[in-house]
Short mmCIF file of C-alpha atoms and ligand atoms in Angstrom, two decimals:
data_model
loop_
_atom_site.label_atom_id
_atom_site.label_comp_id
_atom_site.label_asym_id
_atom_site.label_seq_id
_atom_site.Cartn_x
_atom_site.Cartn_y
_atom_site.Cartn_z
CA MET A 27 99.52 55.23 66.64
CA ASP A 28 97.03 55.43 63.72
CA ASP A 29 96.33 59.30 63.56
CA SER A 30 93.47 59.24 60.90
CA ILE A 31 90.13 60.26 61.88
CA SER A 32 88.93 56.71 62.70
CA GLY A 33 91.84 55.54 64.18
CA SER A 34 90.82 55.55 67.47
CA ASP A 35 88.57 52.65 69.26
CA LEU A 36 86.00 55.03 70.94
CA TYR A 37 85.65 56.17 66.93
CA ARG A 38 84.85 52.86 65.89
CA ASN A 39 82.57 52.51 68.81
CA VAL A 40 80.35 55.21 67.89
CA ILE A 41 80.30 54.22 64.69
CA LYS A 42 79.13 51.10 65.52
CA SER A 43 76.24 52.15 67.60
CA LEU A 44 75.34 54.91 64.90
CA ASN A 45 74.88 52.42 62.42
CA ALA A 46 73.00 50.00 64.94
CA ALA A 47 70.31 52.69 65.50
CA GLY A 48 70.47 54.04 62.04
CA GLU A 49 69.49 50.49 61.02
CA VAL A 50 66.43 50.48 63.88
CA ILE A 51 65.06 53.69 62.53
CA ASN A 52 65.56 53.01 58.99
CA ILE A 53 67.35 56.23 58.70
CA ASN A 54 68.06 57.95 54.98
CA PRO A 55 71.36 56.56 54.13
CA VAL A 56 72.71 59.77 53.28
CA ALA A 57 72.09 61.39 56.40
CA LEU A 58 73.69 58.56 58.40
CA GLU A 59 76.79 58.73 55.64
CA ARG A 60 76.94 62.52 56.94
CA LEU A 61 76.87 62.00 60.46
CA LYS A 62 79.81 59.75 59.96
CA THR A 63 82.35 62.51 59.26
CA PRO A 64 82.41 65.69 61.24
CA ARG A 65 81.81 68.64 59.14
CA ARG A 66 85.18 70.62 60.21
CA SER A 67 88.48 69.90 61.96
CA ILE A 68 90.47 72.22 63.01
CA ILE A 69 94.13 71.30 63.95
CA VAL A 70 96.43 73.89 65.61
CA SER A 71 99.66 73.80 67.11
CA VAL A 72 100.20 75.72 69.97
CA PRO A 73 103.71 77.20 71.47
CA VAL A 74 104.12 77.77 74.92
CA ARG A 75 106.94 80.03 76.52
CA MET A 76 107.85 77.79 79.57
CA ASP A 77 108.82 79.16 83.02
CA ASP A 78 112.39 78.04 82.22
CA ASP A 79 112.54 80.10 78.88
CA THR A 80 111.99 77.29 76.89
CA VAL A 81 109.49 76.83 73.99
CA LYS A 82 107.37 73.99 73.73
CA ILE A 83 104.95 73.29 71.40
CA PHE A 84 101.58 71.46 71.68
CA PRO A 85 99.24 69.78 69.32
CA GLY A 86 95.36 71.32 69.66
CA TYR A 87 92.11 70.18 68.04
CA ARG A 88 88.55 71.28 67.79
CA VAL A 89 86.26 69.05 65.86
CA GLN A 90 82.95 70.60 64.88
CA HIS A 91 80.87 67.50 64.20
CA ASN A 92 77.20 68.75 62.87
CA GLN A 93 75.25 72.04 63.81
CA THR A 94 72.06 70.90 61.84
CA LEU A 95 70.11 71.99 65.42
CA GLY A 96 72.36 75.43 66.30
CA PRO A 97 75.84 76.46 67.34
CA PHE A 98 78.53 73.88 67.88
CA LYS A 99 78.65 72.94 71.60
CA GLY A 100 81.22 70.55 73.40
CA GLY A 101 84.00 70.53 76.33
CA LEU A 102 87.75 71.07 75.87
CA ARG A 103 90.25 68.34 77.13
CA TYR A 104 93.87 68.79 78.46
CA HIS A 105 95.10 64.97 78.64
CA PRO A 106 98.17 63.38 76.90
CA SER A 107 96.25 61.03 74.94
CA VAL A 108 94.39 63.93 73.23
CA ASN A 109 94.12 62.88 69.30
CA LEU A 110 92.46 63.80 66.47
CA SER A 111 90.07 60.67 66.39
CA GLU A 112 89.29 60.63 69.95
CA VAL A 113 88.28 64.23 69.81
CA ALA A 114 86.15 63.33 66.34
CA ALA A 115 84.45 60.67 68.17
CA LEU A 116 83.34 62.72 71.15
CA SER A 117 82.17 65.79 68.79
CA ALA A 118 79.80 63.05 67.50
CA LEU A 119 78.67 62.33 70.91
CA MET A 120 78.07 65.80 71.49
CA THR A 121 75.70 65.78 68.52
CA PHE A 122 74.00 63.02 69.52
CA LYS A 123 73.49 63.79 73.24
CA ASN A 124 72.29 67.45 72.31
CA SER A 125 69.93 66.16 69.92
CA LEU A 126 68.43 63.77 72.40
CA LEU A 127 67.90 66.43 75.35
CA GLN A 128 66.43 68.52 72.73
CA LEU A 129 68.61 71.15 73.15
CA PRO A 130 69.14 73.76 70.31
CA LEU A 131 72.68 72.89 69.59
CA GLY A 132 75.08 71.16 67.28
CA GLY A 133 78.24 68.94 68.80
CA ALA A 134 81.69 69.57 69.03
CA LYS A 135 84.76 68.81 71.18
CA GLY A 136 88.63 69.68 71.11
CA GLY A 137 91.60 69.41 73.36
CA VAL A 138 95.41 69.77 73.77
CA ALA A 139 97.46 66.84 74.01
CA VAL A 140 99.29 67.81 77.14
CA ASP A 141 99.65 66.87 80.83
CA PRO A 142 98.56 69.63 82.68
CA THR A 143 99.65 68.35 86.23
CA LYS A 144 103.21 69.19 84.54
CA LEU A 145 102.56 72.73 83.91
CA SER A 146 102.97 75.56 85.83
CA LYS A 147 99.87 78.03 86.62
CA THR A 148 101.49 80.59 84.09
CA GLU A 149 102.26 77.95 81.66
CA LEU A 150 98.41 76.44 81.63
CA GLU A 151 97.47 80.17 81.42
CA GLY A 152 100.01 80.66 78.06
CA LEU A 153 99.00 77.78 76.67
CA THR A 154 94.96 78.44 77.01
CA ARG A 155 95.33 81.82 75.79
CA ARG A 156 97.19 81.01 72.65
CA PHE A 157 94.85 78.30 71.81
CA THR A 158 91.86 80.58 72.22
CA THR A 159 93.76 82.84 69.71
CA GLU A 160 94.17 80.19 67.20
CA LEU A 161 90.75 79.06 67.53
CA GLY A 162 89.43 82.85 67.26
CA PRO A 163 87.93 82.65 64.20
CA PHE A 164 86.12 79.19 64.52
CA ILE A 165 84.10 79.95 67.97
CA GLY A 166 81.74 82.54 69.07
CA SER A 167 78.46 82.66 71.29
CA ASP A 168 76.52 82.31 67.86
CA LYS A 169 79.20 79.68 66.35
CA ASP A 170 81.10 77.50 68.80
CA ILE A 171 80.72 77.49 72.46
CA PRO A 172 83.45 75.67 74.37
CA ALA A 173 83.31 74.29 77.98
CA PRO A 174 85.37 72.45 80.49
CA ASP A 175 86.22 68.86 80.23
CA VAL A 176 88.87 66.57 81.45
CA GLY A 177 91.74 68.30 82.81
CA THR A 178 90.41 71.70 81.73
CA ASP A 179 88.05 74.02 84.78
CA SER A 180 86.51 77.41 85.09
CA GLN A 181 89.56 79.04 85.44
CA THR A 182 90.35 77.61 81.85
CA MET A 183 87.11 79.09 80.55
CA ALA A 184 87.85 82.41 82.40
CA TRP A 185 91.30 82.56 80.47
CA MET A 186 89.19 81.81 77.23
CA LEU A 187 86.76 84.31 77.60
CA ASP A 188 89.18 87.46 78.51
CA THR A 189 91.35 86.51 75.20
CA TYR A 190 88.36 85.88 72.80
CA SER A 191 86.93 89.20 74.42
CA SER A 192 90.21 91.02 74.15
CA GLU A 193 89.82 90.79 70.48
CA PHE A 194 86.28 92.86 70.51
CA GLY A 195 87.19 95.35 73.32
CA TYR A 196 84.16 94.02 75.34
CA ALA A 197 83.42 91.24 77.36
CA GLN A 198 82.01 88.38 75.18
CA THR A 199 80.57 86.20 77.98
CA GLY A 200 78.58 83.66 75.86
CA VAL A 201 81.78 82.68 74.05
CA VAL A 202 82.20 79.61 76.51
CA THR A 203 80.23 78.16 79.31
CA GLY A 204 81.70 76.60 82.94
CA LYS A 205 83.01 79.91 83.92
CA PRO A 206 83.06 81.44 87.19
CA VAL A 207 79.78 82.80 88.24
CA GLU A 208 81.70 85.98 88.96
CA ILE A 209 81.95 86.84 85.18
CA GLY A 210 78.70 85.40 83.71
CA GLY A 211 78.77 81.81 85.00
CA SER A 212 75.36 79.82 85.87
CA LEU A 213 74.95 78.44 89.49
CA GLY A 214 74.51 74.75 89.50
CA ARG A 215 76.93 74.14 86.61
CA ASP A 216 79.81 73.05 88.58
CA ALA A 217 77.91 70.04 89.93
CA ALA A 218 75.48 69.65 87.03
CA THR A 219 76.94 66.48 85.37
CA GLY A 220 77.11 64.67 88.37
CA LEU A 221 73.69 65.70 89.70
CA GLY A 222 72.80 64.61 86.19
CA VAL A 223 73.91 61.05 87.10
CA VAL A 224 72.09 60.52 90.24
CA TYR A 225 68.74 61.88 88.67
CA ILE A 226 69.38 59.34 86.01
CA SER A 227 70.52 56.63 88.29
CA GLU A 228 67.09 57.31 90.53
CA LYS A 229 65.25 56.51 87.16
CA ALA A 230 66.60 53.94 86.42
CA LEU A 231 66.18 52.37 89.89
CA ALA A 232 62.60 53.17 89.60
CA THR A 233 62.42 50.75 86.61
CA LYS A 234 63.29 48.05 89.06
CA GLY A 235 60.50 49.19 91.58
CA ARG A 236 63.84 50.68 93.59
CA GLN A 237 64.67 53.88 95.36
CA LEU A 238 67.86 55.85 95.90
CA GLU A 239 67.66 55.87 99.46
CA GLY A 240 70.21 52.74 100.60
CA THR A 241 71.18 51.80 97.57
CA THR A 242 74.77 51.14 96.88
CA PHE A 243 77.18 52.80 94.37
CA ALA A 244 80.54 52.46 93.29
CA ILE A 245 81.88 55.32 91.29
CA GLN A 246 85.11 55.56 89.20
CA GLY A 247 86.56 58.95 89.04
CA PHE A 248 86.33 61.61 91.76
CA GLY A 249 86.81 64.59 89.41
CA LYS A 250 84.34 66.74 88.32
CA VAL A 251 81.76 64.52 87.52
CA GLY A 252 82.20 61.64 90.09
CA MET A 253 82.95 63.88 92.72
CA HIS A 254 79.73 65.61 92.57
CA ALA A 255 78.00 62.32 91.88
CA ALA A 256 78.85 61.16 94.84
CA ILE A 257 78.21 64.01 96.86
CA GLU A 258 74.55 64.48 95.47
CA ALA A 259 74.26 60.45 95.93
CA PHE A 260 75.32 60.51 99.72
CA LYS A 261 72.97 63.65 100.50
CA LEU A 262 70.00 61.73 99.15
CA LYS A 263 70.96 58.73 101.71
CA ALA A 264 72.36 56.66 99.01
CA LYS A 265 75.35 54.52 100.26
CA VAL A 266 78.31 55.28 98.36
CA VAL A 267 80.64 52.46 99.22
CA ALA A 268 83.69 52.81 96.95
CA VAL A 269 85.41 55.89 94.87
CA SER A 270 88.39 55.85 92.71
CA ASP A 271 90.99 58.41 91.12
CA ILE A 272 94.04 57.86 88.73
CA SER A 273 95.77 57.05 92.18
CA GLY A 274 93.69 53.81 92.98
CA GLY A 275 90.39 53.29 94.68
CA ILE A 276 88.96 53.29 98.32
CA PHE A 277 85.80 50.63 99.75
CA ASN A 278 84.22 50.93 102.84
CA PRO A 279 80.91 48.34 102.73
CA GLU A 280 79.40 50.47 105.47
CA GLY A 281 79.07 53.64 103.09
CA LEU A 282 81.93 56.51 102.73
CA ASN A 283 81.20 59.74 104.43
CA ILE A 284 81.27 61.75 101.29
CA ASP A 285 81.62 65.22 103.00
CA GLU A 286 84.61 64.14 104.99
CA LEU A 287 86.51 62.58 101.99
CA VAL A 288 85.91 65.51 99.48
CA ARG A 289 87.79 67.45 102.65
CA TYR A 290 90.70 64.56 102.83
CA VAL A 291 90.97 65.03 99.04
CA HIS A 292 91.13 68.86 99.06
CA GLU A 293 94.00 68.42 101.82
CA ASN A 294 95.88 65.27 100.12
CA GLY A 295 94.92 65.50 96.13
CA VAL A 296 93.54 61.69 96.01
CA VAL A 297 91.52 59.66 97.53
CA LYS A 298 93.84 56.72 98.48
CA ASP A 299 94.88 56.10 102.00
CA TYR A 300 91.56 57.82 103.18
CA PRO A 301 91.66 56.21 106.94
CA GLN A 302 88.00 55.22 107.12
CA ALA A 303 88.03 52.62 104.21
CA GLN A 304 90.49 50.11 102.71
CA ASN A 305 92.51 50.90 99.37
CA ILE A 306 91.45 48.92 96.40
CA THR A 307 92.60 49.09 92.64
CA ASN A 308 90.26 50.54 89.66
CA GLU A 309 89.76 47.14 88.49
CA GLU A 310 88.42 45.67 91.88
CA LEU A 311 86.29 48.72 91.84
CA LEU A 312 84.22 47.96 88.73
CA ALA A 313 84.05 44.43 89.93
CA LEU A 314 82.13 45.29 93.02
CA GLU A 315 78.52 43.73 93.93
CA VAL A 316 76.83 47.24 94.07
CA ASP A 317 73.28 48.19 92.84
CA ILE A 318 75.15 51.12 90.72
CA LEU A 319 78.47 51.44 88.85
CA ALA A 320 78.90 55.28 87.57
CA PRO A 321 82.56 54.79 85.53
CA CYS A 322 82.73 58.77 85.36
CA ALA A 323 86.55 58.79 84.79
CA LEU A 324 87.82 58.04 80.96
CA ASP A 325 86.43 55.90 77.78
CA GLY A 326 87.02 52.25 77.85
CA ALA A 327 87.21 51.45 81.21
CA ILE A 328 84.80 48.35 80.89
CA ASP A 329 85.73 46.04 78.18
CA SER A 330 85.86 42.49 76.53
CA ASN A 331 88.58 42.15 78.85
CA ASN A 332 87.14 42.97 82.23
CA VAL A 333 83.12 42.87 81.26
CA ASP A 334 82.97 39.20 82.97
CA SER A 335 84.01 40.21 86.21
CA VAL A 336 81.18 43.21 86.47
CA LYS A 337 78.50 42.50 89.13
CA ALA A 338 76.57 45.83 89.06
CA LYS A 339 73.07 45.80 88.80
CA ILE A 340 72.92 48.84 86.41
CA ILE A 341 75.48 50.97 84.90
CA VAL A 342 75.50 54.49 84.42
CA GLU A 343 77.82 55.92 82.36
CA GLY A 344 79.31 59.33 83.93
CA ALA A 345 82.24 59.52 81.44
CA ASN A 346 82.15 59.44 77.73
CA GLY A 347 82.33 55.96 76.17
CA PRO A 348 83.54 53.94 79.34
CA VAL A 349 81.82 50.88 78.15
CA THR A 350 82.86 49.57 74.92
CA ILE A 351 80.14 48.09 72.19
CA ASN A 352 81.16 44.64 72.87
CA ALA A 353 81.31 44.83 76.49
CA ASN A 354 77.65 46.73 75.98
CA ARG A 355 76.34 43.49 74.29
CA VAL A 356 77.68 41.00 76.95
CA LEU A 357 75.89 43.33 79.84
CA TYR A 358 72.71 43.13 77.82
CA GLU A 359 72.43 39.95 77.67
CA LYS A 360 73.19 39.41 80.94
CA GLY A 361 70.30 41.76 82.30
CA ILE A 362 72.18 44.19 83.34
CA MET A 363 70.74 47.98 82.39
CA VAL A 364 73.46 50.16 80.93
CA VAL A 365 72.65 53.79 80.73
CA PRO A 366 74.84 55.25 77.92
CA ASP A 367 76.95 58.35 78.20
CA ILE A 368 74.60 60.71 75.77
CA LEU A 369 72.01 60.62 78.28
CA ALA A 370 73.40 59.60 81.45
CA ASN A 371 75.82 62.53 81.46
CA GLY A 372 73.65 65.06 79.73
CA GLY A 373 73.39 67.33 82.68
CA GLY A 374 76.51 69.28 82.09
CA VAL A 375 75.19 70.19 78.63
CA VAL A 376 71.99 71.01 79.84
CA VAL A 377 73.36 73.74 82.41
CA SER A 378 75.95 74.94 79.99
CA TYR A 379 72.70 75.73 77.92
CA PHE A 380 71.04 77.40 80.57
CA GLU A 381 74.40 79.14 81.37
CA TRP A 382 74.56 80.33 77.30
CA VAL A 383 70.83 81.55 77.50
CA GLN A 384 71.22 83.54 80.88
CA ASP A 385 74.28 84.84 79.38
CA LEU A 386 72.58 86.33 75.97
CA VAL A 387 69.52 87.86 78.08
CA TRP A 388 71.54 89.24 80.96
CA LEU A 389 69.13 87.60 83.64
CA PHE A 390 70.47 84.81 86.10
CA TRP A 391 68.51 82.21 87.54
CA SER A 392 68.65 80.99 91.37
CA GLU A 393 70.76 77.35 91.87
CA ASN A 394 66.97 76.03 92.83
CA GLU A 395 65.65 77.09 89.44
CA VAL A 396 68.66 75.81 87.51
CA ARG A 397 68.39 72.20 89.65
CA SER A 398 64.59 71.71 88.96
CA LYS A 399 64.83 72.90 84.87
CA LEU A 400 67.73 70.08 84.95
CA LYS A 401 65.59 67.58 86.61
CA THR A 402 62.93 68.05 84.40
CA ILE A 403 65.06 67.66 80.97
CA MET A 404 66.80 64.63 82.32
CA THR A 405 64.08 62.77 83.44
CA SER A 406 61.73 63.52 80.57
CA SER A 407 64.78 62.24 78.28
CA PHE A 408 65.19 58.89 80.24
CA ASP A 409 61.05 58.45 79.99
CA LYS A 410 61.90 58.75 76.07
CA VAL A 411 64.56 56.41 76.03
CA TRP A 412 63.00 54.00 78.28
CA ASP A 413 59.72 53.91 76.65
CA PHE A 414 61.79 53.58 73.03
CA ALA A 415 63.79 50.44 74.68
CA ARG A 416 60.17 48.65 76.03
CA ARG A 417 58.35 49.13 72.78
CA GLU A 418 61.26 47.92 70.32
CA GLN A 419 63.00 45.61 72.66
CA LYS A 420 66.26 47.22 72.30
CA ASP A 421 69.08 48.08 74.98
CA MET A 422 69.36 51.62 76.30
CA ARG A 423 72.21 52.74 74.13
CA ILE A 424 70.43 51.70 70.77
CA SER A 425 67.45 53.49 72.07
CA ALA A 426 69.12 56.67 73.13
CA MET A 427 70.75 56.82 69.82
CA SER A 428 67.59 56.16 68.07
CA VAL A 429 65.42 58.71 69.82
CA SER A 430 68.44 61.47 68.94
CA LEU A 431 68.63 60.82 65.40
CA MET A 432 64.78 60.56 64.82
CA ARG A 433 64.84 64.43 65.81
CA LEU A 434 68.20 64.85 63.74
CA GLU A 435 67.34 62.94 60.58
CA LYS A 436 63.79 65.40 60.65
CA ALA A 437 65.80 68.39 60.98
CA MET A 438 68.26 67.60 58.44
CA LYS A 439 65.46 67.01 55.97
CA LEU A 440 63.89 70.07 57.02
CA ARG A 441 67.42 71.93 56.24
CA GLY A 442 67.97 70.13 52.84
CA HIS A 443 71.00 71.46 51.91
CA ALA A 444 72.90 70.51 55.30
CA TRP A 445 73.34 67.05 54.01
P1 NAD B 516 88.27 65.39 85.41
O1 NAD B 516 89.42 65.73 85.02
O2 NAD B 516 87.67 66.53 86.47
O3 NAD B 516 87.92 64.07 86.78
C1 NAD B 516 88.47 62.87 85.99
C2 NAD B 516 88.99 62.05 86.86
O4 NAD B 516 89.37 60.61 86.59
C3 NAD B 516 90.10 62.29 88.07
O5 NAD B 516 89.43 61.91 89.38
C4 NAD B 516 91.11 61.35 87.62
O6 NAD B 516 91.84 61.04 88.72
C5 NAD B 516 90.27 60.18 87.20
N1 NAD B 516 90.73 59.37 86.22
C6 NAD B 516 91.55 59.51 84.97
N2 NAD B 516 92.64 58.44 84.52
C7 NAD B 516 91.91 57.82 85.19
C8 NAD B 516 92.45 56.39 85.19
N3 NAD B 516 92.92 55.81 84.24
N4 NAD B 516 91.38 55.35 86.19
C9 NAD B 516 90.83 55.74 86.90
N5 NAD B 516 90.37 57.15 87.36
C10 NAD B 516 90.94 58.13 86.29
O7 NAD B 516 87.02 65.14 84.58
P2 NAD B 516 85.52 64.84 84.30
O8 NAD B 516 85.15 66.51 83.93
O9 NAD B 516 84.97 64.47 85.92
O10 NAD B 516 85.45 64.24 83.22
C11 NAD B 516 85.36 62.53 83.52
C12 NAD B 516 84.82 61.92 81.99
O11 NAD B 516 83.06 62.54 82.11
C13 NAD B 516 84.97 62.20 80.91
O12 NAD B 516 84.75 61.19 79.78
C14 NAD B 516 84.48 63.73 80.17
O13 NAD B 516 84.22 63.65 78.97
C15 NAD B 516 82.92 63.21 80.75
N6 NAD B 516 82.01 64.21 80.78
C16 NAD B 516 82.34 65.41 81.61
C17 NAD B 516 81.34 66.47 82.15
C18 NAD B 516 81.96 67.69 82.45
O14 NAD B 516 80.90 68.74 82.65
N7 NAD B 516 82.76 68.04 83.36
C19 NAD B 516 80.48 66.42 81.15
C20 NAD B 516 79.72 65.06 80.13
C21 NAD B 516 80.99 64.10 80.36
#
């Protein structure tokens, strides 16, 4: 595998959409060049004592892409495919997402190349604590604030907070977000990305004169993003006809009872073989004739190979980079709206921002307050992108990137030296 920073398809896709938007807004070429390369890339090796007393060493990464607007911010991923280039691409997406959503934050991402399902809880804790120690000099509430992503969760963040705080002798709650509520987490953080996906779906439907109620959804991925998107869509009376995870998908044209399905998944671990539906493959799910298709698993789910089979009317990117640039072009030409990741899955970082603010002032908000503030940001961000897309006759991806770049370029120019 090409292990250079530009070696992954995801990185090349991010650069392509950056170039395309840069051209539309006629961005300063120095600013564009600066945004193509991360500001700092940290590579560490993480030794872990396994339960059988052997020591295994895992590669870990933290890429800090840009901090013009504020401290670096972005998730940490535990997955076997994690590599420098993928993390760099995801860190750039965080910069563009935070700028688009008007947050005072820069962009970063990190991860460890490990399959967390193959480690015991003790091994995972050892890995997380050692990874935190290695990242220690580079993170902090005013420097870089990690959060959960694929393969990590609130428990991972709790271990990080504890390890980082032990260097200080008192709790550093603002160093991570996505923590358990008991130790400074925000109400509503767990569901935030999925909620945002549904708020954005509602806005996208409204552009076509449609409402959420009765709308059909297919959701790929039933993790932190996909499951909460399904729960919220079901609550708002949309018809979730199909969901999937790594084990495969399930389909019921009458709509799935998501509350029952969540109970089934808690007992069985996967969606497969859920009695009230038929099993389908992930590929079949992506080809279903639905109003909204929300890919909420990993990047590259819809590419040149399968784009022609997509029959959804609207695609809402719950995951980061699930539709490749080539597939995006084909869908746009067919009149299928693709709401891009930096807008569609921004709910997570918005509530992470709320969590960080609450930790800094030690004043906590109710879940309703969190949800209503989240909805305001998601809907106003959608409106900005939609207005740009109509005015300039561009697709939603280029439009979202353009709106984001305009704010970033202005801030970079004001700071001057940051170029
Ligand atoms: P997660 O680990 O909680 O869930 C991932 C889900 O995808 C699981 O159901 C898993 O079984 C499924 N999956 C994995 N590989 C698959 C495959 N090959 N085919 C089909 N399904 C597969 O992760 P998550 O936090 O839900 O993140 C999902 C995506 O959303 C990622 O791209 C992540 O970067 C992005 N994202 C997450 C957040 C967040 O707040 N968690 C915020 C913004 C974006």
